[in-house]
């Protein structure tokens, strides 16, 4: 048990070190890593060394980065990869036809986790980054994921975030029922005043959302009805492929 | 030091567990994990539990999978992601124009590691998978990466793989010089008798390959010269963007 206990602690420290790297700060000094991971400098130094010798981190002139081996191990067998592979041709279709950013996301630990994002030079502003997170109740993708979530996932989320959700949406169950009735969600200016987000669900065989596809358009765009129709069409195609593959699933 | 030593061992076991999942076998039982990672069943069970509680693994009805948290940590700040982001619009252009599989790869630990692959229904056969590996001297991407590698990387590779390389290519230095002279590599039927691979390098400011872009076409295709020209054009565009970004680099 002593072994398990120290193992658990070490893993915890390793995860905290990996967590200290972000999209905007992908390269850190050991002092920064120690600070962010809440570790004494000496342990941070030793652990970075151990992780680098496994290829999980990479020591460069300018500091430390995540290693390519970590990327490889995480990507070659992940459910995220399967989902992305299925959705990518449909995302590309939307990106080409609509000339706007298109994205794929899942509900994970009460947030929207972006699995893929195809950008478009000159398209509307967009806050999403691959492997980034967005708040569920403030994105159209999040609202779609919630509307089509299994009952226990929805009630758990609402219990944990009731105040914020009600403040934003009022009668949330009515809002979600309307999303299910129309098969999509559109919301204006949730994360950015100048844009409208639209989203549609990728459904498994039981009718629950495995993922959501979203498009961001300039607010007030006349093209919104056409964008929504394209999005729902693409999401249906991807849902069919997903169901044929036997429902790759991401835990909530 | 005792701590460092046991930490090192635990990390080693963790990496072996993560390594046991592959693209073709993404879901394993604990017995399979123990077997592949060379661990006693009890330690495998305990470590899988620890990893699952961190979200790095996911326990499902059918067995164990890599967790979405691992994917997120590995992707949000990795050099692979930067490279992919830069190259993706060019890969999409090629995929649309040529209607063939297009891919992006780097040289890593003496192998070609695939960072991205855009597929095309009905296109030529292709052995590459995202986060999969291919042999350097048997792929056009690998030969391009070698031709444009820094001198110490090339000589190290040749020293370690001389026999296989010479058997396949004879005077390898002449073959690589020819690749550098023409700016691309094409090889017939290396991995598949029915296809030809073509590749061009993404170069950093010092003229070394950071990555390679590749296209696979049916062997004997009349379109090969046009495919090569499109590929070289796309690779130059991506190289320019890469250099403007300050050379995201993947260790060799």
Coordinates of C-alpha atoms in Angstrom, one line a residue, chain B residues 76-198:
Chain B
X76 CA -3.0 21.7 -26.1
X77 CA 0.6 22.7 -25.9
X78 CA 2.6 20.3 -28.1
X79 CA 4.9 21.2 -30.9
X80 CA 3.1 18.6 -33.0
X81 CA 0.0 20.7 -32.7
X82 CA 1.8 23.9 -33.9
X83 CA 3.2 22.2 -36.9
X84 CA -0.1 20.6 -37.8
X85 CA -1.9 23.9 -37.4
X86 CA 0.5 25.6 -39.8
X87 CA 0.5 22.7 -42.4
X88 CA -3.3 21.9 -42.3
X89 CA -4.5 24.5 -44.8
X90 CA -1.9 23.4 -47.3
X91 CA -2.7 19.7 -46.7
X92 CA -6.4 20.6 -47.3
X93 CA -5.5 22.4 -50.6
X94 CA -3.6 19.3 -51.8
X95 CA -6.3 17.0 -50.6
X96 CA -8.9 19.0 -52.5
X97 CA -6.9 19.6 -55.7
X98 CA -5.3 16.2 -56.0
X99 CA -8.1 14.0 -54.6
X100 CA -5.5 11.8 -52.9
X101 CA -4.4 11.1 -49.3
X102 CA -2.1 13.8 -48.0
X103 CA 0.0 13.6 -44.9
X104 CA 2.4 15.4 -42.6
X105 CA 5.2 13.7 -40.8
X106 CA 8.3 14.2 -38.8
X107 CA 11.5 12.2 -38.1
X108 CA 11.4 10.9 -34.6
X109 CA 13.6 8.2 -33.0
X110 CA 14.7 6.9 -36.4
X111 CA 11.2 6.5 -37.7
X112 CA 8.6 8.6 -39.6
X113 CA 5.9 9.7 -37.2
X114 CA 2.6 10.7 -38.9
X115 CA 1.2 13.9 -37.4
X116 CA -1.7 14.4 -39.8
X117 CA -3.4 12.5 -42.6
X118 CA -6.3 13.7 -44.7
X119 CA -8.0 10.9 -46.5
X120 CA -10.0 10.7 -49.6
X121 CA -12.7 8.1 -50.4
X122 CA -11.5 6.2 -53.4
X123 CA -7.9 7.4 -53.3
X124 CA -4.9 5.1 -53.5
X125 CA -4.1 2.6 -50.7
X126 CA -2.1 4.2 -47.9
X127 CA -0.4 2.6 -44.8
X128 CA -0.2 5.8 -42.8
X129 CA -2.3 6.5 -39.7
X130 CA -2.3 9.6 -37.4
X131 CA 0.3 9.0 -34.7
X132 CA 1.5 5.9 -36.5
X133 CA 5.0 5.2 -37.5
X134 CA 6.6 4.1 -40.8
X135 CA 10.2 3.1 -41.6
X136 CA 12.4 6.0 -42.8
X137 CA 14.2 4.3 -45.7
X138 CA 11.0 2.8 -47.1
X139 CA 8.9 5.9 -47.4
X140 CA 9.3 9.0 -49.6
X141 CA 8.6 11.2 -46.6
X142 CA 11.4 9.5 -44.7
X143 CA 13.8 9.9 -47.5
X144 CA 13.0 13.6 -47.7
X145 CA 13.4 14.0 -44.0
X146 CA 16.8 12.3 -44.2
X147 CA 18.0 14.3 -47.2
X148 CA 17.3 17.5 -45.4
X149 CA 18.3 16.4 -41.8
X150 CA 21.2 18.2 -40.0
X151 CA 24.5 16.4 -40.7
X152 CA 24.7 14.7 -37.2
X153 CA 21.1 13.4 -37.5
X154 CA 21.8 11.9 -40.9
X155 CA 25.1 10.3 -39.9
X156 CA 23.6 8.9 -36.7
X157 CA 20.7 7.4 -38.7
X158 CA 23.0 5.9 -41.3
X159 CA 25.4 4.4 -38.7
X160 CA 22.5 2.7 -36.9
X161 CA 20.7 1.4 -40.1
X162 CA 23.4 1.1 -42.7
X163 CA 22.7 -2.4 -43.8
X164 CA 19.0 -1.9 -44.5
X165 CA 19.5 1.5 -46.1
X166 CA 22.3 0.2 -48.4
X167 CA 20.3 -2.9 -49.4
X168 CA 17.4 -0.7 -50.4
X169 CA 19.2 2.3 -51.9
X170 CA 22.8 1.4 -52.8
X171 CA 24.7 4.6 -52.7
X172 CA 22.5 6.4 -50.2
X173 CA 24.5 9.7 -50.3
X174 CA 23.9 9.9 -54.0
X175 CA 20.2 9.2 -53.6
X176 CA 19.9 11.9 -50.9
X177 CA 21.9 14.4 -53.0
X178 CA 19.5 13.8 -55.9
X179 CA 16.5 14.5 -53.5
X180 CA 18.1 17.7 -52.4
X181 CA 18.8 18.7 -56.1
X182 CA 15.2 18.2 -57.2
X183 CA 13.6 19.3 -53.9
X184 CA 11.4 16.2 -53.6
X185 CA 11.4 12.4 -53.4
X186 CA 9.2 9.9 -55.3
X187 CA 9.4 6.1 -54.8
X188 CA 7.4 3.3 -56.3
X189 CA 5.8 0.5 -54.2
X190 CA 7.9 0.8 -51.1
X191 CA 5.1 -0.2 -48.7
X192 CA 2.5 -1.1 -51.2
X193 CA 3.1 -2.5 -54.7
X194 CA 0.2 -0.6 -56.2
X195 CA 1.2 3.0 -55.2
X196 CA 3.8 5.7 -55.6
X197 CA 4.7 8.0 -52.7
X198 CA 5.8 11.6 -53.3

